[in-house]
Amino acid sequence: MLFAMVALPLLGALLPRLVQPLGRRSVAVAAALPALLAFLLLASAAPAVIGEGAVWKASLPWLPQAGLALAFRLDGLAWLFALLILGIGLLVILYGHYYLDKRDPGGRFFSFLLLFMAAMLGVVTADNLLLLVVFWELTSISSFLLIGYWSDQSAARKGARMALTLTGAGGLALLAGVILIGQTVGSYDLGTVLESGDRIRADSLYPLMLSLVLFGVFTKSAQFPFQFWLPHAMSAPTPVSAYLHSATMVKAGVFLLARLYPALAGTDLWFVLVSSAGLATLLFGAWMALFRHDLKGLLAYSTISHLGLITLLFGLNTSLAAVAAVFHIINHATFKASLFMAAGIIDHETGTRDIRRLGGLRRYLPVTAVLATVASMAMAGVPLLNGFLSKEMFFAVATETSLYGSLHWLVPILAVLAGGLSVAYSLRFVHDVFFGEVPPALAAHHPHEPPYFMRAPVEVLVVLCLLVGIFPAVFVGPLLAAAASATLNGSLPEYSLAIWHGFNLPLLMSVVALFGGILLYRFRTPLFALQRSWPRPSAPQVFEHCLQNMIGAAGAVVKWIDNGALQRYVAWLLLPVALMMLAAIASMPDWLGERALTPVDGLAVLAAVLAVVSAVATVLLRRRRLIALLMISVVGLVVSLVFLRLSAPDLALTQLAVEVVTVLLLMLAMYFLPTRGTIESSSWDVSRDLFLSISIGAGMGLLALFAMTHPGDTISAFFIDNSVPGGGGKNVVNVILVDFRGFDTLGEITVLAIAAAGIYALLENLGLCLPLYDPDGRRWARERHPLVLRVISQAVLPIALLVAMYILLRGHNLPGGGFIAGLVTAVALVLQYVANGVHWVHARVPNNYHPLVASGVLLSALTGLASLLFDHPFLTSTFSHLHWPLVGEFELASAMLFDLGVYLTVVGATLLILARLGKLSVVEHEESY
Amino acid sequence: MMAHMIILPVLLPLFAGLLILLEWRQRIWLRRLISLAATAALLPLAGYLWLQAAGGEIGVYHLGDWAPPFGIVLVLDQLAALMLLVTALLALPVCLQACRGEDKNGANFQALFQFQLLGINGAFLTGDLFNLFVFFEVLLIASYALLMHGQGAERARAGVHYVVLNLTGSSLFLFGLGLIYAATGTLNMADVTRVLMEGRLVSPLLLQIGGALLLLVFALKAALLPFCFWLPGAYAAASAPVAALFAIMTKVGLYAIWRLWPLLFGHEASPLNSLVTPWLWPLALLTLAFAALGVLSATRLATLAAWLVLMSVGSLMAVLTLATEQAWAAGLYYLVHSTLAAAALFLLVGLISAQRGLLADQLKAGNDLPPSLAVLFLILAVVLVGLPPLSGFIGKMMLLQATPDAIFWILLLLASLLSLIAFSRAGSTVFWRQQKDAFAERMAVADLIPLLLLLLCTLVMVLLAGPLAEAARGIAVQLLDSQGYVDAVLGSGRALP
Amino acid sequence: MEILLAIMIAALTGCGVYLILRLRTFPVVLGLTLLSYAVNLFLFSMGRLLENAPAVIGASELHADPLPQALVLTAIVIGFAMTAFLMALALRAWGEFGSDHIDGRTDELDPEQRP
């Protein structure tokens, strides 16, 4: 039943959008229906909740690990707020139907409205603090959408953003506070939390929790100094203002005060924070309201001031004050909502909300005039109206408060002042609008009474004001009792709801306030002058300005940290490495371990020196591209020699083969890339780079030395032992590649295949013009395919292919293998390209290498897959020896098929890449000739 | 045969990719069909593996039938299964989106897409350090190519940065591997841990430097400040489907750290423990703060999304270093949420740009947009900012509850506030400030399906938050039990010959 | 021998790192190539050094550690693929924004050099 009450508007929110095609009336009906049903459900709960003061609960688990549950409770307080939300909600829907322009998309409007209604119901009925936060934020979102409803107006967008930002921030603070509370109490269940108020107040984090929660409350309820968003939220359609920004959403804050009153209130901190914020807001709002020219602006500020009053009451820390607060919540909701609607009607009928352009409207809108007058009398606290009663209570509490120490007389004085101001602005609302002479512009407009049903909601509310005002005990007594006791979570204090308490201080204060107010209004002209003399920065401008500055600053910081220079990125990446190395060097372990060094001879030294020198030369001569390339290939050569010397023939061969192809690549690239460029590194950069490179180089060298001279046992003994029996190959390295760790190799050739495919895509439709001169200004050779080269290359091809086959086949037992074979073949074919040009080759070799690459990898993968058929894991190898004539004892291993796949991939990939690069030039050649 | 299921997440995309390469030029519909079929098949497969792992026992697959530590093993524990599942959930919508036409803007897209998946899945499954390197290279080279898909100057610039940084990273990775091999004489993750626990290290120094280098490389992939500068550019430059797929890429780096944390980095016996842990926490917080500023200063929707990815990295890294059950459970939930949500946002940005012509995704007033996009944007904003009631809020709540640290709280809350501001500005600019004379193109519902699929996932994460959090807790427990991992992997071998 | 190798590794690493930190694409490519040489030597050295002991059964009684060799082989191939891609990327970048600056900053090139 509780779920239904919240779910109805939530799901109903879709209805209006769906029925939009059926016309505006049906939209309004679709919107009213869920609200009405929910209202009936609520009413059905009245006897139990209000009558016997029972508490209805319902809950479903949601996220127990985090203490979040779909738990709802309906007690007096919740019921009261639910009544406001649904009751006024219904009236607003009715009103809104007539208010909205034909052109406005009603579906969207009512959907948002219902969404908000659901969220609000959730807030007031939540029985789990986290759930409360959930709905709390939902109200912020939906109000953002409603304020920005007329999204083409800049004011609406700004107002919406400002409201969202502030209430959103509040919501986050609230979340933090709630989690702190929950972790202190050990549960987020509302009942438990309310019970353990003492523990919370005793906790060392209490001040933090309180301020976080209060931040949420104050932003939501527009308490000073966060009040400024509310007036600008008034750019929303008037029904929204009436609903969200007077009756319900802004009340969410004070609702939370009431809800958590037993858990948080009762400390001096609470008193100081809450009451002073309330007092400040009360006076500030009342003062500002007096000077607004915009009707809604006036009402907005008066709302702020009344919210301040309620907050102040909660802040006074006496249960009587709490009762007064709850009472005033009810009253304010009724009269303020009706006033907003009245303002809306005026706006609707006269086309303006500016008080200075209004006047004497009672001639045109007699009924509305009466209604508005009564409502604003309630706002002013005139006897026989509900406003009077709660104000009396307020004055009573104010006089009794002994707080603020020696300043205890201050509260009553200020209270009276605020009362006077409210009288003044109420007078202004009535007198300036409905009395006095009619401005000609207005008369020309011929305003008239609105359609009956647009006025009906106002009538209902005003009648309520009167009834409560005259027979409080009957109409509001039980409700107030139930709500107040739920707030105080226990016994009620002594209070009487009567119009006449005899001659006493509160009555005197009311009288003073009443006449003071009238005087204030009478002599308002000097006040206006005074007010005008003060600077009045417009909140949205200031806000947007701050925001812009913030964004600008953020952007600046980001730019400052991330300046878009790769050099710095790499430096950042290498800095930790350098530091690590320095730390390692500093820690000074025994760099030379126990392991005996392998002997050195002159050749080795020579090679090493050669490598070092040419490496350095590569750096120094990097701008003389050709030479740099030469140098680097020398380095590569030495590296492969090192491998050969240190018993790694496979590595030596591979390194050599790769060397050739890489150099070819670099040459092609060098051929295209520009040679001159002016942007160079600053000296600071250079020194930084020197630091990085030297420390990293030295570190790596020393670490290598350290590792080489400290022997440790490794897993590779296993490979040597199992190479022949397990892998059927004598060349352990190759067996590891195609068998023990064949999966790596599969990945490796896949990388090659991907690179080929990627490069193909990368260089698609890329046209580069060839520099006609080399760096030294010599003309590149015009003759494209020198004869000698052509002859040699064609002679080489068959030999190369033979060699490749040999290397491939023997690979399993002697140094060699698919990869080297592949590269040899590729090089031989590339030679054809260099010698005879792309066309010549394409005429003979199909240049469609994608399938070749793919089938290579496929072959390897399928070899591995075959083992699955025998229910062996992927890549399980098998082999058998068979006797071939002539060839002799010959071994056939599944691993060799695998290796064949490697071979094909390498050939395909290399050719694909080089052909692609070659193509670039070809395109251009034809153009440049 | 069921035992072989573990390797399918690797083989499926591999063969799919190869077949597509065979059919590289003609018949795009065939390429799409293969790609879609393979990607779709990943989903039930991942689901099955998830159920397998959920039981709690760790599946080990011996490639080439060689027992660990000598052969390469694939290890399927709950974490791996989860990551596979997320990848599959992400891949299908992205693939669908790409098939809507993006894949025509360059050669070999579908093949590269499959290879990317191959690399990612492999990295999640492998239990061997060097094999991890190989799969990293697979997914990197694929990502290089995918990033450049469609070409253009911006992509070229981002590409050069991304590639050079990661190639440097790969070299560091190899240095690190070498040192670890020198220190422990093995490459199998579990075996390294065993050597560690039995104190058979050649020298702690070698392992310290080696491990630290690996961590550095993973931090680069995960985009931790100050190694994150490649991210905003790359993600913003990439085409929508690619960017969406990349949403999982940073998570691969995080995964690697997560995987090796209990085994190596955070292991009490490890000489790394005291070395690295103190660094990560502050860096994580700085990343979070930096990303928040980036989000606020973004001038394009895609950039905004990219910075959000970075933000999630920061918060995840923070909880990762806490290494408590609760923290990791929260982190895992948040990881899944942030991945799917970010991907969804990238897809949406793609749709929006398609509607706005030259203006693309810049935060400027443009033409009228279909309301469907506005609604989706709103929902995604709520998800990503972490507003109730969607997955972002739940994730944030769990993170806060799990992290007893004031600074983290402040930063996380501020970050969400800043992203709230950024999103409200972006949304009101793009969807509310519209020139009256502008038009609204009709949206084909088919264009929205991939996005809706992703949103559905996040929605499920909300409804089933309870069970999912329970599962996350289970994963965290299993992950923290390094002994259990070692026994499962090394105990699985048949008697050595 | 170990010391010589260490010196080589140090030199190649240092030069490689320095080149990677240059501003033009070509030196960066050279740098990565040098660095990969260094890495290969380093990785190889992690298996400790042995002379005339190829890991071929029957060729000798002592065998050098074959595993690092296998790893280096894989690394070489992958390095080759990466270098090739980076090279192509450099060309694409040069084509895209008429400059071989790593950040695509167009410095004042003489016009006949523009693509």
GROMACS .gro file of N, CA, C and O in nm, chain A residues 62-63 65-66 134 137 151 157 161 172 183 188 548 551 564 569 572 577 580 700 706 714-715 718 722 739 741 743-744 757 760-762 764 848 850 858 868 871-874, chain B residues 4 7 15 24 61-64 66 70 72 107-108 128 130-131 135 151 161 175 181 185 203 212 216 226-227 229 388 394 396 401 425 428 432-433 462 465-466 470 497:
model
  332
   62TRP      N    1   1.709  -0.424  -0.076
   62TRP     CA    2   1.763  -0.379  -0.204
   62TRP      C    3   1.913  -0.409  -0.208
   62TRP      O    4   1.957  -0.496  -0.283
   63LEU      N    5   1.986  -0.342  -0.123
   63LEU     CA    6   2.131  -0.363  -0.121
   63LEU      C    7   2.175  -0.377   0.025
   63LEU      O    8   2.232  -0.286   0.084
   65GLN      N    9   2.409  -0.520   0.171
   65GLN     CA   10   2.551  -0.502   0.204
   65GLN      C   11   2.581  -0.358   0.239
   65GLN      O   12   2.668  -0.328   0.321
   66ALA      N   13   2.509  -0.266   0.175
   66ALA     CA   14   2.536  -0.124   0.200
   66ALA      C   15   2.431  -0.064   0.293
   66ALA      O   16   2.434   0.055   0.320
  134VAL      N   17   1.830   0.903  -0.180
  134VAL     CA   18   1.797   0.870  -0.318
  134VAL      C   19   1.685   0.962  -0.368
  134VAL      O   20   1.699   1.033  -0.467
  137GLU      N   21   1.771   1.342  -0.397
  137GLU     CA   22   1.839   1.385  -0.520
  137GLU      C   23   1.742   1.384  -0.638
  137GLU      O   24   1.747   1.471  -0.725
  151SER      N   25   1.282   2.595  -2.205
  151SER     CA   26   1.427   2.585  -2.217
  151SER      C   27   1.482   2.688  -2.315
  151SER      O   28   1.602   2.709  -2.321
  157ARG      N   29   1.722   2.850  -1.816
  157ARG     CA   30   1.835   2.757  -1.812
  157ARG      C   31   1.927   2.791  -1.695
  157ARG      O   32   1.965   2.706  -1.616
  161ARG      N   33   2.006   2.557  -1.376
  161ARG     CA   34   2.141   2.509  -1.345
  161ARG      C   35   2.182   2.548  -1.204
  161ARG      O   36   2.235   2.467  -1.127
  172LEU      N   37   2.488   1.589  -0.205
  172LEU     CA   38   2.612   1.514  -0.182
  172LEU      C   39   2.654   1.524  -0.036
  172LEU      O   40   2.688   1.423   0.028
  183GLN      N   41   2.716   0.485   0.987
  183GLN     CA   42   2.829   0.408   1.035
  183GLN      C   43   2.844   0.424   1.187
  183GLN      O   44   2.891   0.332   1.255
  188TYR      N   45   2.106   0.209   0.890
  188TYR     CA   46   2.048   0.325   0.824
  188TYR      C   47   1.897   0.328   0.844
  188TYR      O   48   1.828   0.412   0.789
  548GLN      N   49   3.218   3.053  -1.445
  548GLN     CA   50   3.307   3.071  -1.560
  548GLN      C   51   3.452   3.077  -1.513
  548GLN      O   52   3.540   3.010  -1.568
  551ILE      N   53   3.568   2.737  -1.422
  551ILE     CA   54   3.596   2.655  -1.540
  551ILE      C   55   3.726   2.700  -1.605
  551ILE      O   56   3.814   2.620  -1.639
  564GLY      N   57   5.019   1.888  -2.371
  564GLY     CA   58   5.007   1.832  -2.505
  564GLY      C   59   5.139   1.802  -2.573
  564GLY      O   60   5.144   1.786  -2.694
  569TYR      N   61   5.537   1.388  -2.176
  569TYR     CA   62   5.470   1.264  -2.134
  569TYR      C   63   5.572   1.153  -2.114
  569TYR      O   64   5.575   1.086  -2.011
  572TRP      N   65   5.778   1.197  -1.815
  572TRP     CA   66   5.705   1.157  -1.694
  572TRP      C   67   5.711   1.006  -1.676
  572TRP      O   68   5.730   0.955  -1.567
  577VAL      N   69   6.141   0.547  -1.358
  577VAL     CA   70   6.244   0.447  -1.390
  577VAL      C   71   6.380   0.500  -1.347
  577VAL      O   72   6.455   0.433  -1.276
  580MET      N   73   6.415   0.490  -0.981
  580MET     CA   74   6.437   0.351  -0.936
  580MET      C   75   6.583   0.313  -0.954
  580MET      O   76   6.648   0.261  -0.865
  700MET      N   77   7.035   0.013  -1.596
  700MET     CA   78   7.007  -0.114  -1.663
  700MET      C   79   7.136  -0.194  -1.679
  700MET      O   80   7.139  -0.315  -1.656
  706PHE      N   81   7.465  -0.729  -1.249
  706PHE     CA   82   7.426  -0.791  -1.122
  706PHE      C   83   7.360  -0.926  -1.147
  706PHE      O   84   7.399  -1.029  -1.090
  714THR      N   85   6.662  -2.203  -1.254
  714THR     CA   86   6.544  -2.164  -1.332
  714THR      C   87   6.469  -2.288  -1.377
  714THR      O   88   6.516  -2.401  -1.357
  715ILE      N   89   6.357  -2.265  -1.443
  715ILE     CA   90   6.274  -2.378  -1.487
  715ILE      C   91   6.328  -2.438  -1.616
  715ILE      O   92   6.274  -2.537  -1.665
  718PHE      N   93   6.406  -2.813  -1.731
  718PHE     CA   94   6.295  -2.896  -1.778
  718PHE      C   95   6.290  -2.898  -1.930
  718PHE      O   96   6.279  -3.003  -1.993
  722ASN      N   97   6.324  -3.221  -2.167
  722ASN     CA   98   6.206  -3.272  -2.238
  722ASN      C   99   6.200  -3.236  -2.385
  722ASN      O  100   6.106  -3.273  -2.454
  739ASP      N  101   5.637  -2.534  -2.929
  739ASP     CA  102   5.571  -2.638  -2.851
  739ASP      C  103   5.548  -2.594  -2.706
  739ASP      O  104   5.436  -2.559  -2.668
  741ARG      N  105   5.607  -2.324  -2.546
  741ARG     CA  106   5.542  -2.192  -2.536
  741ARG      C  107   5.486  -2.151  -2.671
  741ARG      O  108   5.492  -2.034  -2.710
  743PHE      N  109   5.201  -2.102  -2.756
  743PHE     CA  110   5.093  -2.004  -2.744
  743PHE      C  111   5.149  -1.863  -2.762
  743PHE      O  112   5.089  -1.779  -2.830
  744ASP      N  113   5.267  -1.839  -2.703
  744ASP     CA  114   5.332  -1.710  -2.722
  744ASP      C  115   5.354  -1.684  -2.870
  744ASP      O  116   5.323  -1.576  -2.922
  757ALA      N  117   4.774  -0.575  -4.122
  757ALA     CA  118   4.639  -0.527  -4.153
  757ALA      C  119   4.624  -0.381  -4.112
  757ALA      O  120   4.569  -0.299  -4.186
  760TYR      N  121   4.809  -0.149  -4.343
  760TYR     CA  122   4.736  -0.138  -4.469
  760TYR      C  123   4.626  -0.033  -4.454
  760TYR      O  124   4.612   0.058  -4.536
  761ALA      N  125   4.548  -0.045  -4.345
  761ALA     CA  126   4.438   0.051  -4.324
  761ALA      C  127   4.495   0.191  -4.302
  761ALA      O  128   4.443   0.289  -4.354
  762LEU      N  129   4.606   0.197  -4.233
  762LEU     CA  130   4.662   0.327  -4.193
  762LEU      C  131   4.705   0.407  -4.314
  762LEU      O  132   4.682   0.528  -4.322
  764GLU      N  133   4.601   0.384  -4.615
  764GLU     CA  134   4.502   0.395  -4.722
  764GLU      C  135   4.492   0.539  -4.769
  764GLU      O  136   4.501   0.632  -4.687
  848ASN      N  137   4.803  -0.966  -5.344
  848ASN     CA  138   4.693  -0.967  -5.249
  848ASN      C  139   4.737  -1.049  -5.128
  848ASN      O  140   4.720  -1.170  -5.124
  850HIS      N  141   4.670  -1.011  -4.794
  850HIS     CA  142   4.584  -1.035  -4.677
  850HIS      C  143   4.557  -1.183  -4.655
  850HIS      O  144   4.585  -1.237  -4.548
  858LEU      N  145   4.614  -1.890  -3.961
  858LEU     CA  146   4.512  -1.996  -3.955
  858LEU      C  147   4.579  -2.132  -3.946
  858LEU      O  148   4.542  -2.215  -3.861
  868LEU      N  149   4.249  -3.063  -3.008
  868LEU     CA  150   4.123  -3.066  -2.933
  868LEU      C  151   4.043  -3.190  -2.972
  868LEU      O  152   3.974  -3.250  -2.891
  871ASP      N  153   4.085  -3.451  -2.771
  871ASP     CA  154   4.060  -3.407  -2.633
  871ASP      C  155   4.189  -3.380  -2.558
  871ASP      O  156   4.201  -3.405  -2.438
  872HIS      N  157   4.292  -3.334  -2.634
  872HIS     CA  158   4.411  -3.281  -2.568
  872HIS      C  159   4.398  -3.130  -2.568
  872HIS      O  160   4.332  -3.073  -2.655
  873PRO      N  161   4.462  -3.064  -2.474
  873PRO     CA  162   4.453  -2.918  -2.473
  873PRO      C  163   4.506  -2.857  -2.603
  873PRO      O  164   4.581  -2.921  -2.677
  874PHE      N  165   4.464  -2.734  -2.626
  874PHE     CA  166   4.505  -2.659  -2.744
  874PHE      C  167   4.657  -2.662  -2.759
  874PHE      O  168   4.730  -2.656  -2.660
  933HIS      N  169   3.767  -2.760  -2.237
  933HIS     CA  170   3.830  -2.670  -2.335
  933HIS      C  171   3.758  -2.537  -2.348
  933HIS      O  172   3.804  -2.449  -2.421
  936ILE      N  173   3.945  -2.190  -2.326
  936ILE     CA  174   4.028  -2.125  -2.428
  936ILE      C  175   3.943  -2.060  -2.537
  936ILE      O  176   3.992  -1.979  -2.615
  944PHE      N  177   3.988  -1.679  -3.464
  944PHE     CA  178   3.945  -1.736  -3.592
  944PHE      C  179   3.853  -1.639  -3.665
  944PHE      O  180   3.864  -1.621  -3.787
  953TRP      N  181   3.887  -1.005  -4.706
  953TRP     CA  182   3.918  -0.868  -4.665
  953TRP      C  183   3.862  -0.764  -4.757
  953TRP      O  184   3.835  -0.653  -4.716
  990TYR      N  185   4.391  -2.427  -1.735
  990TYR     CA  186   4.401  -2.491  -1.866
  990TYR      C  187   4.547  -2.496  -1.908
  990TYR      O  188   4.613  -2.392  -1.918
  991HIS      N  189   4.598  -2.619  -1.932
  991HIS     CA  190   4.740  -2.634  -1.967
  991HIS      C  191   4.756  -2.631  -2.117
  991HIS      O  192   4.723  -2.728  -2.184
  992LEU      N  193   4.810  -2.522  -2.170
  992LEU     CA  194   4.829  -2.516  -2.315
  992LEU      C  195   4.939  -2.612  -2.356
  992LEU      O  196   5.042  -2.624  -2.287
  993GLY      N  197   4.917  -2.681  -2.466
  993GLY     CA  198   5.016  -2.779  -2.513
  993GLY      C  199   5.033  -2.892  -2.415
  993GLY      O  200   5.128  -2.968  -2.424
  995TRP      N  201   5.135  -2.896  -2.129
  995TRP     CA  202   5.255  -2.887  -2.044
  995TRP      C  203   5.214  -2.828  -1.911
  995TRP      O  204   5.153  -2.722  -1.904
  999PHE      N  205   5.597  -2.489  -1.633
  999PHE     CA  206   5.679  -2.496  -1.755
  999PHE      C  207   5.600  -2.451  -1.877
  999PHE      O  208   5.647  -2.375  -1.961
 1001ILE      N  209   5.249  -2.275  -2.060
 1001ILE     CA  210   5.164  -2.158  -2.034
 1001ILE      C  211   5.028  -2.209  -1.987
 1001ILE      O  212   4.976  -2.307  -2.040
 1036ALA      N  213   3.977   0.042  -4.376
 1036ALA     CA  214   3.993  -0.100  -4.407
 1036ALA      C  215   4.005  -0.181  -4.279
 1036ALA      O  216   4.045  -0.130  -4.174
 1037ASN      N  217   3.968  -0.307  -4.290
 1037ASN     CA  218   3.997  -0.408  -4.186
 1037ASN      C  219   3.939  -0.378  -4.049
 1037ASN      O  220   3.989  -0.430  -3.949
 1057ASP      N  221   5.042  -1.645  -1.708
 1057ASP     CA  222   5.186  -1.645  -1.733
 1057ASP      C  223   5.229  -1.502  -1.765
 1057ASP      O  224   5.167  -1.434  -1.847
 1059PHE      N  225   5.495  -1.363  -1.919
 1059PHE     CA  226   5.539  -1.327  -2.054
 1059PHE      C  227   5.422  -1.335  -2.151
 1059PHE      O  228   5.406  -1.253  -2.241
 1060ASN      N  229   5.336  -1.435  -2.131
 1060ASN     CA  230   5.217  -1.445  -2.216
 1060ASN      C  231   5.129  -1.323  -2.198
 1060ASN      O  232   5.069  -1.273  -2.294
 1064PHE      N  233   4.991  -1.082  -2.498
 1064PHE     CA  234   4.852  -1.040  -2.520
 1064PHE      C  235   4.837  -0.889  -2.508
 1064PHE      O  236   4.758  -0.828  -2.579
 1080GLN      N  237   4.112   0.780  -3.982
 1080GLN     CA  238   4.218   0.878  -4.005
 1080GLN      C  239   4.180   1.022  -3.968
 1080GLN      O  240   4.089   1.042  -3.889
 1090HIS      N  241   5.115   1.003  -3.008
 1090HIS     CA  242   5.140   1.007  -2.863
 1090HIS      C  243   5.113   0.871  -2.801
 1090HIS      O  244   5.196   0.815  -2.729
 1104PHE      N  245   6.201  -0.524  -1.985
 1104PHE     CA  246   6.305  -0.511  -1.881
 1104PHE      C  247   6.256  -0.575  -1.752
 1104PHE      O  248   6.325  -0.656  -1.689
 1110TYR      N  249   6.247  -1.274  -1.410
 1110TYR     CA  250   6.298  -1.408  -1.442
 1110TYR      C  251   6.432  -1.428  -1.375
 1110TYR      O  252   6.460  -1.534  -1.318
 1114GLY      N  253   6.357  -1.706  -1.162
 1114GLY     CA  254   6.381  -1.818  -1.251
 1114GLY      C  255   6.255  -1.879  -1.307
 1114GLY      O  256   6.254  -1.993  -1.352
 1132SER      N  257   6.770  -1.242  -0.556
 1132SER     CA  258   6.796  -1.117  -0.483
 1132SER      C  259   6.669  -1.035  -0.481
 1132SER      O  260   6.602  -1.024  -0.584
 1141ALA      N  261   5.842  -0.330  -0.990
 1141ALA     CA  262   5.806  -0.188  -0.999
 1141ALA      C  263   5.789  -0.147  -1.145
 1141ALA      O  264   5.696  -0.073  -1.180
 1145LEU      N  265   5.460   0.002  -1.317
 1145LEU     CA  266   5.465   0.128  -1.392
 1145LEU      C  267   5.393   0.111  -1.526
 1145LEU      O  268   5.309   0.193  -1.565
 1155PRO      N  269   5.103   1.045  -1.320
 1155PRO     CA  270   5.118   1.131  -1.437
 1155PRO      C  271   5.141   1.055  -1.568
 1155PRO      O  272   5.214   1.102  -1.654
 1156PHE      N  273   5.084   0.938  -1.581
 1156PHE     CA  274   5.104   0.861  -1.704
 1156PHE      C  275   4.975   0.856  -1.786
 1156PHE      O  276   4.955   0.768  -1.869
 1158PHE      N  277   4.833   1.108  -1.972
 1158PHE     CA  278   4.808   1.218  -2.065
 1158PHE      C  279   4.768   1.172  -2.203
 1158PHE      O  280   4.709   1.246  -2.280
 1317PRO      N  281   2.120   0.937  -0.773
 1317PRO     CA  282   2.026   0.829  -0.755
 1317PRO      C  283   1.927   0.826  -0.869
 1317PRO      O  284   1.906   0.930  -0.931
 1323ILE      N  285   2.486   0.395  -0.659
 1323ILE     CA  286   2.514   0.278  -0.575
 1323ILE      C  287   2.664   0.257  -0.565
 1323ILE      O  288   2.720   0.239  -0.456
 1325LYS      N  289   2.905   0.474  -0.606
 1325LYS     CA  290   2.968   0.579  -0.526
 1325LYS      C  291   2.945   0.553  -0.378
 1325LYS      O  292   3.037   0.560  -0.296
 1330GLN      N  293   3.143   0.408   0.156
 1330GLN     CA  294   3.132   0.326   0.276
 1330GLN      C  295   3.259   0.245   0.299
 1330GLN      O  296   3.296   0.217   0.412
 1354ARG      N  297   2.561   2.183  -1.764
 1354ARG     CA  298   2.594   2.283  -1.866
 1354ARG      C  299   2.589   2.221  -2.004
 1354ARG      O  300   2.523   2.273  -2.095
 1357SER      N  301   2.226   2.138  -2.106
 1357SER     CA  302   2.139   2.253  -2.135
 1357SER      C  303   2.188   2.326  -2.259
 1357SER      O  304   2.109   2.387  -2.331
 1361TRP      N  305   1.908   2.229  -2.502
 1361TRP     CA  306   1.810   2.334  -2.475
 1361TRP      C  307   1.835   2.459  -2.558
 1361TRP      O  308   1.743   2.521  -2.606
 1362ARG      N  309   1.963   2.493  -2.576
 1362ARG     CA  310   1.991   2.615  -2.653
 1362ARG      C  311   1.995   2.580  -2.800
 1362ARG      O  312   2.099   2.545  -2.854
 1391VAL      N  313   2.132  -0.206  -1.115
 1391VAL     CA  314   2.060  -0.138  -1.007
 1391VAL      C  315   1.964  -0.235  -0.940
 1391VAL      O  316   1.963  -0.250  -0.818
 1394ALA      N  317   2.129  -0.510  -0.747
 1394ALA     CA  318   2.246  -0.460  -0.673
 1394ALA      C  319   2.285  -0.555  -0.561
 1394ALA      O  320   2.402  -0.587  -0.542
 1395GLY      N  321   2.185  -0.604  -0.488
 1395GLY     CA  322   2.215  -0.691  -0.375
 1395GLY      C  323   2.297  -0.812  -0.415
 1395GLY      O  324   2.412  -0.829  -0.373
 1399GLU      N  325   2.698  -0.911  -0.354
 1399GLU     CA  326   2.738  -1.037  -0.290
 1399GLU      C  327   2.845  -1.106  -0.374
 1399GLU      O  328   2.950  -1.148  -0.324
 1426PRO      N  329   5.748  -3.551  -1.548
 1426PRO     CA  330   5.830  -3.664  -1.591
 1426PRO      C  331   5.971  -3.656  -1.532
 1426PRO      O  332   6.018  -3.546  -1.505
   0.00000   0.00000   0.00000
